[in-house]
Tab-separated table of C-alpha atoms and ligand atoms in Angstrom:
chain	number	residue	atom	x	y	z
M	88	UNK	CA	14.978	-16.383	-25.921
M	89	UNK	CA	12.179	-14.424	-26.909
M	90	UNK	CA	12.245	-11.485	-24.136
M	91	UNK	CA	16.121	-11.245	-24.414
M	92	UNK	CA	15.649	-7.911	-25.549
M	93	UNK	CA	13.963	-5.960	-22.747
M	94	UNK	CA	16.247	-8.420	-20.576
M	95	UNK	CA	19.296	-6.509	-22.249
M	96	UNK	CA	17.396	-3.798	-22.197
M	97	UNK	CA	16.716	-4.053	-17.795
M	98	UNK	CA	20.417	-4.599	-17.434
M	99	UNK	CA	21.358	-1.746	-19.515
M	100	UNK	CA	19.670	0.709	-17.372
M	101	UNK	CA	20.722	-0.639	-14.268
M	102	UNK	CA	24.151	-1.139	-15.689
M	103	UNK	CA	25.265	-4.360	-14.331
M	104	UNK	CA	26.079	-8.182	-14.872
M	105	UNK	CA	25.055	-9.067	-10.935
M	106	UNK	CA	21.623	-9.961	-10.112
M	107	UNK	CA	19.115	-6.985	-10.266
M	108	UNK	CA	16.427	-7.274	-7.527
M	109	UNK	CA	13.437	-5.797	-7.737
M	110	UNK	CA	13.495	-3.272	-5.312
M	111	UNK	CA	16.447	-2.442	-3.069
M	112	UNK	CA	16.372	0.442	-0.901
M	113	UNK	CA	19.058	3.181	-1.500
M	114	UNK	CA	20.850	5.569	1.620
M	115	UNK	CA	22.365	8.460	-0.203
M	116	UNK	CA	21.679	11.049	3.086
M	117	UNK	CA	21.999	11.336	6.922
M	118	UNK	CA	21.248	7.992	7.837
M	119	UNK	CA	24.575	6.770	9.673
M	120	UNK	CA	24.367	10.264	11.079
M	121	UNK	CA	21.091	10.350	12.467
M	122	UNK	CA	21.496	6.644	13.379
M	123	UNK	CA	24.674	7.325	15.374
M	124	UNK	CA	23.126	10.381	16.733
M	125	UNK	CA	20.566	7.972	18.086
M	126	UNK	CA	23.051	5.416	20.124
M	127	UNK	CA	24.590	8.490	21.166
M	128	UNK	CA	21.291	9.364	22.816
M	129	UNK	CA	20.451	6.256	24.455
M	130	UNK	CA	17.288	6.685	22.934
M	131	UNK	CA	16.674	3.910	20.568
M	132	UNK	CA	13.487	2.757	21.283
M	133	UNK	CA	9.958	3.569	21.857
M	134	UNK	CA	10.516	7.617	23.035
M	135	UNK	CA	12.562	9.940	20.834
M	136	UNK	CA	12.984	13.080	18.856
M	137	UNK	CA	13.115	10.993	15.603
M	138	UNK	CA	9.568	9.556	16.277
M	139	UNK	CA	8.469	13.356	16.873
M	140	UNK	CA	10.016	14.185	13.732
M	141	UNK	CA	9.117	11.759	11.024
M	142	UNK	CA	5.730	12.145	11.624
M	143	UNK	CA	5.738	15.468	11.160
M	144	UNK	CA	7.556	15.392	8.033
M	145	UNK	CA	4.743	12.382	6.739
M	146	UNK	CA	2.101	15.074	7.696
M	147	UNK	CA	3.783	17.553	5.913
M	148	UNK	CA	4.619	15.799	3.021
M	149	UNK	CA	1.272	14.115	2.615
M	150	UNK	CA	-0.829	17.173	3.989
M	151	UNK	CA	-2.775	14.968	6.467
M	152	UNK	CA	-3.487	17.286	10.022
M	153	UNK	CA	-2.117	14.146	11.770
M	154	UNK	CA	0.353	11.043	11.470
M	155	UNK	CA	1.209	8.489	13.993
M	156	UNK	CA	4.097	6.252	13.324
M	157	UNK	CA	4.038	2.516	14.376
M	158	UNK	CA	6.008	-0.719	13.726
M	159	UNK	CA	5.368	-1.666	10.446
M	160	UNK	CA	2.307	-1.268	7.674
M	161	UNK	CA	0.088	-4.027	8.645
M	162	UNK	CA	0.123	-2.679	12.042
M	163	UNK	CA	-0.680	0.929	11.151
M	164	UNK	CA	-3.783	-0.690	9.148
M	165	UNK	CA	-5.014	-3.203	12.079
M	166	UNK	CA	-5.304	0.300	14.005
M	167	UNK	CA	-7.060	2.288	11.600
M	168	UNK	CA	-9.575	-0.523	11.162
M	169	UNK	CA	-9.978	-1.106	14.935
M	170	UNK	CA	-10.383	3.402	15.107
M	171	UNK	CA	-13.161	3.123	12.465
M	172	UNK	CA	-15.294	0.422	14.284
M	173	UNK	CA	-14.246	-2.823	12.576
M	174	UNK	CA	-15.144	-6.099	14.579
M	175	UNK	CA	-16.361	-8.883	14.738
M	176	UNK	CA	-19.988	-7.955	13.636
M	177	UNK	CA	-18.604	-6.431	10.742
M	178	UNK	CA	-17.444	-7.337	7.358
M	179	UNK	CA	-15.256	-5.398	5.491
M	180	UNK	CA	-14.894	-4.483	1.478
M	181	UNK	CA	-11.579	-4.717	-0.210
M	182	UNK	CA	-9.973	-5.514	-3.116
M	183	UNK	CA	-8.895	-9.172	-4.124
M	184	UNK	CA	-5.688	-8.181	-5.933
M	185	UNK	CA	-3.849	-7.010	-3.071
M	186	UNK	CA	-1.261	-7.712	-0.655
M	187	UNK	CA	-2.062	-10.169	2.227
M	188	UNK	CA	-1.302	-7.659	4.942
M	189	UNK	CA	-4.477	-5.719	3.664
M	190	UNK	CA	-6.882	-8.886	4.632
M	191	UNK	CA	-4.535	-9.828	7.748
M	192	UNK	CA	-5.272	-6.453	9.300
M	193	UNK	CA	-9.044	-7.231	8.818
M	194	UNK	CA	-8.660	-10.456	10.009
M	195	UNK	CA	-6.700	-9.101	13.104
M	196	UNK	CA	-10.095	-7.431	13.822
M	197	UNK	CA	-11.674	-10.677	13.564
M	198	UNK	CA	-13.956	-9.166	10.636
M	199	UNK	CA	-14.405	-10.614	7.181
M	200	UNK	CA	-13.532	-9.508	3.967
M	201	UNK	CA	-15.476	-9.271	1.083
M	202	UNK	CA	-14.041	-8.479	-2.525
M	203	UNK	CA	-15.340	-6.204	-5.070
M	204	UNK	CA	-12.958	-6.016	-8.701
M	205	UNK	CA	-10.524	-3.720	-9.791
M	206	UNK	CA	-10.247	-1.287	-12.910
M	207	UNK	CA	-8.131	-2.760	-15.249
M	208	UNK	CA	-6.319	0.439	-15.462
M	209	UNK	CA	-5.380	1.118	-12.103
M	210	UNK	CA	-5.548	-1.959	-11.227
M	211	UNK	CA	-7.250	-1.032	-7.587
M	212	UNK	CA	-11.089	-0.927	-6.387
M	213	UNK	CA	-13.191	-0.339	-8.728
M	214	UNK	CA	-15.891	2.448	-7.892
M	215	UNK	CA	-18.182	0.965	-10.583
M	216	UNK	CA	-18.092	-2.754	-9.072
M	217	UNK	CA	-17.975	-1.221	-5.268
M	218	UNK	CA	-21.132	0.669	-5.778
M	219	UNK	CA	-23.144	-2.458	-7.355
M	220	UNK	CA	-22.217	-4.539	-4.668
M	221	UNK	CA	-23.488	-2.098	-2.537
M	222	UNK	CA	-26.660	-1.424	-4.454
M	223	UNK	CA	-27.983	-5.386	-5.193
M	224	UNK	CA	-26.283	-6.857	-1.432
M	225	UNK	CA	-27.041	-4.079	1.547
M	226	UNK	CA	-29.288	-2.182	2.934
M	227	UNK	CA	-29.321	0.579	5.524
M	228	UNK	CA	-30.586	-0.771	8.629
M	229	UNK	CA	-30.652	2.192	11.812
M	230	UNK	CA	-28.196	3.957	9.539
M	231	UNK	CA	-25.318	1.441	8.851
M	232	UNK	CA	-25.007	-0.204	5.916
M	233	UNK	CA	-25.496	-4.519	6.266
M	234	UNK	CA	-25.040	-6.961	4.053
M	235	UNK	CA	-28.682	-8.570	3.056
M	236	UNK	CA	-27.296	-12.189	3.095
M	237	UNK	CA	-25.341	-12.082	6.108
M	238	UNK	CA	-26.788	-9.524	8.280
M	239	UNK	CA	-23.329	-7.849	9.073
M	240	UNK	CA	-22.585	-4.119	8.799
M	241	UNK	CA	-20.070	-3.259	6.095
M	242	UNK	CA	-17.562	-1.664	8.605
M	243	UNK	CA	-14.933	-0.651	6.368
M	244	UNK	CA	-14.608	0.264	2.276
M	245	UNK	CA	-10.313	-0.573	1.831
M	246	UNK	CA	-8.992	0.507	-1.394
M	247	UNK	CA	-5.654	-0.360	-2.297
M	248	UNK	CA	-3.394	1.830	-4.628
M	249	UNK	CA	-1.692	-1.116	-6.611
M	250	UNK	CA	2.250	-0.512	-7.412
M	251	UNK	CA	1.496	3.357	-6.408
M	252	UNK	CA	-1.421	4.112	-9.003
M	253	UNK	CA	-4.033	5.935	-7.433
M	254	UNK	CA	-6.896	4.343	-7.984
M	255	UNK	CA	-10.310	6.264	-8.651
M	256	UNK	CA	-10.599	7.265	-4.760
M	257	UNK	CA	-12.478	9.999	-5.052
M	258	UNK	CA	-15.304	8.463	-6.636
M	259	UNK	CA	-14.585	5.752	-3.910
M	260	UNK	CA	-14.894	8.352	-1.036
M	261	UNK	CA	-18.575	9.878	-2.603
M	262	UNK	CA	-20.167	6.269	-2.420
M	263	UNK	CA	-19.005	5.379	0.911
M	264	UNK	CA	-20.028	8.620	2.208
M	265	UNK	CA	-23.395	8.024	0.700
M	266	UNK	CA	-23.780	4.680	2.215
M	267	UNK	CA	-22.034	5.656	5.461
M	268	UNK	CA	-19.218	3.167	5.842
M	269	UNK	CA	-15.598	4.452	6.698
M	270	UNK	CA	-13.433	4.733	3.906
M	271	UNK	CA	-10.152	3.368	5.419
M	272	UNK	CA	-7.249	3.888	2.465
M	273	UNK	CA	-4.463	0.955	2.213
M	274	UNK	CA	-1.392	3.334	0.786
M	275	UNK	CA	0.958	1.204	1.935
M	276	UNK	CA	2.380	1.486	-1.817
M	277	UNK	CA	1.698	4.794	-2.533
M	278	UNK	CA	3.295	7.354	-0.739
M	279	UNK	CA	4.610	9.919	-3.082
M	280	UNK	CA	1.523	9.076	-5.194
M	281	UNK	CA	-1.364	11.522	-6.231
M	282	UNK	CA	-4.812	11.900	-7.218
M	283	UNK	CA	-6.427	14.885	-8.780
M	284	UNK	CA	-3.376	16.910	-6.985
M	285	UNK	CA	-4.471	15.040	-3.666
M	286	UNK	CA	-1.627	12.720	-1.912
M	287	UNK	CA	-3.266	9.117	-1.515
M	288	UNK	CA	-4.113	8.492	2.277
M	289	UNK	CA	-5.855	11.466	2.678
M	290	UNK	CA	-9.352	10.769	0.950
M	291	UNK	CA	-11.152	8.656	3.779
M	292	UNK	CA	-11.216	8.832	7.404
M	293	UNK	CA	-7.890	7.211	7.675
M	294	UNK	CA	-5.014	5.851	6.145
M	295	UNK	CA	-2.129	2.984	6.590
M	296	UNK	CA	1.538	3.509	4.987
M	297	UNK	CA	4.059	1.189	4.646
M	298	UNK	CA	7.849	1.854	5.162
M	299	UNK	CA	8.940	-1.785	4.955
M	300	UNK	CA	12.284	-2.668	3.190
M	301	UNK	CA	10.995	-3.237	-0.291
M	302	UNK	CA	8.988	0.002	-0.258
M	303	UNK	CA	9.684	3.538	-1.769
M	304	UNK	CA	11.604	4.782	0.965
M	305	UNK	CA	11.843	2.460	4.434
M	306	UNK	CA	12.916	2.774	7.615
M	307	UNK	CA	13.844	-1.136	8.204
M	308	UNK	CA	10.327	-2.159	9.291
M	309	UNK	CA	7.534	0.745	9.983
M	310	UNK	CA	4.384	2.187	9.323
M	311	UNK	CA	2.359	5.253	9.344
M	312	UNK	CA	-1.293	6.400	10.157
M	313	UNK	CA	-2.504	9.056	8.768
M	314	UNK	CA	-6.028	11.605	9.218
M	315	UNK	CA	-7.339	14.378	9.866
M	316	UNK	CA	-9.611	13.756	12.505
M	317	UNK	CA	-7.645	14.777	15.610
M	318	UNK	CA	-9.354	12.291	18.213
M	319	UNK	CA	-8.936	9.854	16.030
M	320	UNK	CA	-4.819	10.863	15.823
M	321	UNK	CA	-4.998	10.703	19.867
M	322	UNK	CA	-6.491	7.287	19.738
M	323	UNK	CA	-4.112	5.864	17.554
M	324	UNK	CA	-1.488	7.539	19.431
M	325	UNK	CA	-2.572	5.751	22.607
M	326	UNK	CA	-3.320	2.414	21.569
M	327	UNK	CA	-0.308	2.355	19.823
M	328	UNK	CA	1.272	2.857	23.233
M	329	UNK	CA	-0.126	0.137	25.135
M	330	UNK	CA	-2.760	2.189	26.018
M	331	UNK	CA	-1.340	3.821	28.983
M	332	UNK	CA	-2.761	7.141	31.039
M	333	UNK	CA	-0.401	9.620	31.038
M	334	UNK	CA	1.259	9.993	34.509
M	335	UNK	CA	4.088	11.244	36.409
M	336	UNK	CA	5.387	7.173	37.253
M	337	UNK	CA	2.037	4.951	37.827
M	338	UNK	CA	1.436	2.145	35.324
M	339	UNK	CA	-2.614	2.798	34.243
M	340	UNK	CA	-3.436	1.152	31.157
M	341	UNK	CA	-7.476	1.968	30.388
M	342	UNK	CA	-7.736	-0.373	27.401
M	343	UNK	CA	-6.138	-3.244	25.796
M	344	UNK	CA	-3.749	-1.514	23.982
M	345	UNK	CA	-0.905	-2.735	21.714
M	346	UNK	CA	2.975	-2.678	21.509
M	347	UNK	CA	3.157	-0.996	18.600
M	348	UNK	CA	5.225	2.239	18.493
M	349	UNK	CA	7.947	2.740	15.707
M	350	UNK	CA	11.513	2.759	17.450
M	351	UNK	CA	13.381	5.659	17.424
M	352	UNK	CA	16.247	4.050	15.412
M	353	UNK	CA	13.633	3.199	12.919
M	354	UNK	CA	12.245	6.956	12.780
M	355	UNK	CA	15.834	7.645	12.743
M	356	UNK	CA	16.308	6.006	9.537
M	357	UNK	CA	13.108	7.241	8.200
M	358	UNK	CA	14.333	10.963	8.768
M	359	UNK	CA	16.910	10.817	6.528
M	360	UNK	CA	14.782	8.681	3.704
M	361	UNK	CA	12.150	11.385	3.448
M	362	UNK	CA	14.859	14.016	3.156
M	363	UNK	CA	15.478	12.275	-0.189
M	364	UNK	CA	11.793	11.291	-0.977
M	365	UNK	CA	12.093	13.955	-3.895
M	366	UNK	CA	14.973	12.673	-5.476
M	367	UNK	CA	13.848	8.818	-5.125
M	368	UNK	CA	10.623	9.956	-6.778
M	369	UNK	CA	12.393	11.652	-9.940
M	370	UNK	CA	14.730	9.029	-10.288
M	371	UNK	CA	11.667	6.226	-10.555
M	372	UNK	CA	9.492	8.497	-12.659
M	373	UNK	CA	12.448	8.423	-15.003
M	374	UNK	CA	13.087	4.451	-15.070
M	375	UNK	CA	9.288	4.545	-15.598
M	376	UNK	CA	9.342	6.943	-18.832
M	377	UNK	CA	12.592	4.881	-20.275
M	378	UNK	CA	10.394	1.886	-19.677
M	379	UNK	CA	7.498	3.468	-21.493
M	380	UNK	CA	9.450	4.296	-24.602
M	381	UNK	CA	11.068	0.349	-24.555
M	382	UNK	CA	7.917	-1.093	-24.439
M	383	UNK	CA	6.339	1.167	-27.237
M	384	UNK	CA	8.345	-0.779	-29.318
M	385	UNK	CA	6.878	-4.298	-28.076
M	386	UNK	CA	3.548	-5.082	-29.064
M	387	UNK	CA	3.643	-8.212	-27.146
M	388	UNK	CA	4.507	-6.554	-23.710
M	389	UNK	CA	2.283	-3.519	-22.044
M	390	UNK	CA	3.372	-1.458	-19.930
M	391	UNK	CA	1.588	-0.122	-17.137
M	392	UNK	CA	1.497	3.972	-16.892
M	393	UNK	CA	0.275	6.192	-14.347
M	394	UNK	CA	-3.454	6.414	-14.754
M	395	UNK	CA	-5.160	9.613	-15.881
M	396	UNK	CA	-5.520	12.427	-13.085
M	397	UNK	CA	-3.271	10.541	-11.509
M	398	UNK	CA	0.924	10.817	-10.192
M	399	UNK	CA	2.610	7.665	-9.216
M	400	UNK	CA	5.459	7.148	-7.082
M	401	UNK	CA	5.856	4.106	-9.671
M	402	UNK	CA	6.747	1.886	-6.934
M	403	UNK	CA	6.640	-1.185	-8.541
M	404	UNK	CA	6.654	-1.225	-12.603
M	405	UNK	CA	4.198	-3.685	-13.793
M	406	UNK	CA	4.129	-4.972	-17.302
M	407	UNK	CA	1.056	-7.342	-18.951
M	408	UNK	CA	1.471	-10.060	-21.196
M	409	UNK	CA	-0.430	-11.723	-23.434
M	410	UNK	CA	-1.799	-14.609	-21.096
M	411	UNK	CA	-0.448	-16.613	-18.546
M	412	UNK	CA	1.719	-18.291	-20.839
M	413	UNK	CA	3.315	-15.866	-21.873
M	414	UNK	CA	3.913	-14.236	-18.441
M	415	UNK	CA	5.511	-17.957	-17.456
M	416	UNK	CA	7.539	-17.763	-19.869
M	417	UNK	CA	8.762	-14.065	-19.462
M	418	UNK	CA	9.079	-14.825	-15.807
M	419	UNK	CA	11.083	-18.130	-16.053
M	420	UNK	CA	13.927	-16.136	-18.887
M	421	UNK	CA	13.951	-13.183	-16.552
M	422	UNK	CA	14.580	-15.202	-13.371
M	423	UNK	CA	17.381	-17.114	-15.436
M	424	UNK	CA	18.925	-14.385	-16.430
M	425	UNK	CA	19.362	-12.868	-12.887
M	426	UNK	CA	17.102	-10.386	-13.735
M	427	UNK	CA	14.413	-10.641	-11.007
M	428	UNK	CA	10.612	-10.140	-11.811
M	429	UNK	CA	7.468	-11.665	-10.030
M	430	UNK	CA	4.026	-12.219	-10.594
M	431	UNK	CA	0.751	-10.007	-8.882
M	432	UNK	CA	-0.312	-11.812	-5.725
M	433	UNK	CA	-2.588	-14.887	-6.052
M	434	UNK	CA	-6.116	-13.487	-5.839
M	435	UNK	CA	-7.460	-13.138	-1.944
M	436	UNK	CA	-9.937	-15.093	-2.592
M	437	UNK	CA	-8.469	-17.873	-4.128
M	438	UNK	CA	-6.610	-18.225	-0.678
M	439	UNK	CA	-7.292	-21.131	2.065
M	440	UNK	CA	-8.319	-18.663	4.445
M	441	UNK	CA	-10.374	-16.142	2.154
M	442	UNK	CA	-12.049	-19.312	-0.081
M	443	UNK	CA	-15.670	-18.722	1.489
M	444	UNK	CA	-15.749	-15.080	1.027
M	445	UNK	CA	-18.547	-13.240	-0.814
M	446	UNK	CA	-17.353	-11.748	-4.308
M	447	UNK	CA	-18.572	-9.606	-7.201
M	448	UNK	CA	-17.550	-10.644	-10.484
M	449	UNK	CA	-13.824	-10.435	-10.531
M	450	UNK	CA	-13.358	-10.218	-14.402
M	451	UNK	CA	-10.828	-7.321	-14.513
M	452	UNK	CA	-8.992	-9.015	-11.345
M	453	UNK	CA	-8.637	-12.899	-12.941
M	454	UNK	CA	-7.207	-10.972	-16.031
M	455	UNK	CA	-4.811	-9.025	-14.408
M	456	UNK	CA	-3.795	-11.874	-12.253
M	457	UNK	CA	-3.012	-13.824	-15.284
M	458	UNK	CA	-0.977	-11.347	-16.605
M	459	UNK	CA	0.892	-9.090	-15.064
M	460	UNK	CA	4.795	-9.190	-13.711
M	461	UNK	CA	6.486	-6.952	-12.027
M	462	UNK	CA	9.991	-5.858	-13.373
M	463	UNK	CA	13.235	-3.864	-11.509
M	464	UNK	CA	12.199	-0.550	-9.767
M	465	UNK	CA	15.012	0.431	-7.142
M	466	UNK	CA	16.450	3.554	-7.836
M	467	UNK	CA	19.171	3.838	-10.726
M	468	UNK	CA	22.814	4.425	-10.012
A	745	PLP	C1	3.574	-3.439	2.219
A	745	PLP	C2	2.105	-3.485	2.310
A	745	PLP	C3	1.420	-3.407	3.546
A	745	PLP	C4	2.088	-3.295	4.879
A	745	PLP	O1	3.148	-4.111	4.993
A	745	PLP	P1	4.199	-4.112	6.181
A	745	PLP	O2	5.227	-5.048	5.656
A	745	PLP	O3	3.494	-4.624	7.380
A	745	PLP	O4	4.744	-2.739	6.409
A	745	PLP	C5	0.034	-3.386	3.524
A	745	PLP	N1	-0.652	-3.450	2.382
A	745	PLP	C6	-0.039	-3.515	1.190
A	745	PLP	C7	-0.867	-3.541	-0.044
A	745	PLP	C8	1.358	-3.542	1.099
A	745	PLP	O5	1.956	-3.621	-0.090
């Protein structure tokens, strides 16, 4: 039992003998009331005052001009992609160690991704490996950036910010703008999470958030676009909406469009999480500093802090072990214990569908992947 103590240690600060998940979402506020206000209404689905009113407290909060809800996170980023240009003449960067929604939405577009490493520090895109890529694989051809080998454009730079840890993304932003490709930013982790006093999401041209159950705050399923480029915001808003032209009672639809509005109910929900985004936030930052201190006293496990210029929402904790034994064996006495921890994502491209994608050298990536584990996050009693 060689991790028994930080197992004691997990259980202590949730203070229980049941199971601990990793993340469980918490309702402390108005939810039953805003959700009974709802049935009340009639109005549970794709038209309400909810829908109004969480994305203007997502704007507000995040201090993007716009936000557009919609159905869930991997939605909100198929849009953004689809708003920026991404097709199927285009081929888009990302990160390898990353959720599978992230290449799904590109893959929605029926583009491809390619992958560029990580930092091991933040453990999302690394400017550094982005901006080699870039240098030794495109060139600009009638001012777009295409890939040499394949002859594609490079429709899309996606950073991910891992766990909520802002990657680097303003160093991000400068190269993309330099080589002209749309910085679309996956924050589908981070809300709550800043960079250089900048929320996440609001670096590029556009944005995705997540508000799925295991997320900071959720609304059931949901998402959230955010920008600041108002036609943009319309578009989104309207193909979101099946794409319909506003009128009086005629059906005139003037695009493919999609079904993907957030319900009311789910807005509903959402409304009363992001009254208590604040608290939720303090609560994790504080599991995250008695964390810290535990692990300062464990040579053999590291854990991961916010990165420098950097606030995290610390979504997720992460800890890294030794090697992959070691995180096997941390895993397996966790699990036993009922103390639940998981391993980062398989590596995009070591996926079936993401095996013939072109890669940089993914040293920081294969490390990380190795060796890091995610331990309990939900908010403490
Ligand atoms: C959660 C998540 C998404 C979106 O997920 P949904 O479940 O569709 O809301 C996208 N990218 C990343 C990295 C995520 O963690």
């Amino acid at each position: 039992m060689k991790y028994r103590d930080t197992i004691e240690f997990i259980r202590s600060l949730y203070d229980t003998n049941d199971f601990i998940p990793l993340h469980a979402p918490v309702f402390l506020g108005n939810e039953k009331a805003y959700l009974n206000e709802c049935i009340d209404s009639t109005f549970v689905s794709s038209v309400g005052k909810f829908v109004d009113r969480f994305e203007a407290m997502v704007a507000e909060f995040t201090g993007a001009k716009y936000a557009v809800a919609t159905v869930n996170g991997t939605a909100a980023l198929h849009v953004a992609l689809k708003l920026v240009g991404v097709d199927e003449r285009c081929e888009v960067i990302t990160q390898p160690l990353t959720f599978i929604a992230t290449c799904n939405a590109i893959s929605y577009c029926n583009a491809k991704p390619l992958f560029v490493d990580v930092d091991r520090e933040t453990m999302g895109l690394s400017p550094e490996s982005l901006e080699a890529f870039l240098k030794e694989h495109t060139t600009m051809r009638n001012g777009s950036c295409v890939n040499k080998t394949t002859g594609k454009k490079i429709g899309a730079v996606v950073p991910m910010h891992t766990f909520g840890h802002p990657c680097r993304i303003d160093l991000i932003a400068e190269i993309c703008e330099r080589y002209r490709i749309p910085l679309v930013e996956d924050a589908a982790e981070s809300l709550g999470s800043w960079y250089k006093g900048r929320h996440t999401g609001t670096f590029g041209t556009i944005a995705a958030f997540s508000f799925n159950g295991n997320k900071t705050i959720t609304t059931g399923g949901g998402g959230m676009i955010v920008t600041d480029d108002e036609a943009l915001a319309r578009r989104a808003k309207h193909i979101t909406t099946t794409a319909k032209v506003p009128h009086p009672y005629e059906y005139i639809h003037d695009e493919i469009g999609y079904n993907y509005r957030l319900p009311n109910l789910n807005a509903a929900l959402g409304c009363a999480q992001m009254e208590k985004l604040e608290e939720i936030l303090a609560n994790k930052r504080q599991t995250a500093e008695t964390y810290r201190k535990h692990f300062s006293q464990k040579p053999e496990i590291a854990f991961v802090g916010e990165p420098e210029n950097a606030k995290s929402n610390y979504w997720l904790n992460a800890v890294v072990l030794e090697n992959s034994d070691a995180r096997d064996a941390f895993l397996k006495e966790s699990n036993d214990a009922g103390v639940m921890t998981r391993p980062i994502w398989r590596l995009m491209n070591r996926l079936a569908m993401f095996e013939e994608a072109q890669c940089a050298p993914l040293e920081n990536a294969q490390w990380l992947e190795e060796r890091v584990v995610n331990i309990p996050s939900g908010v403490r009693p």
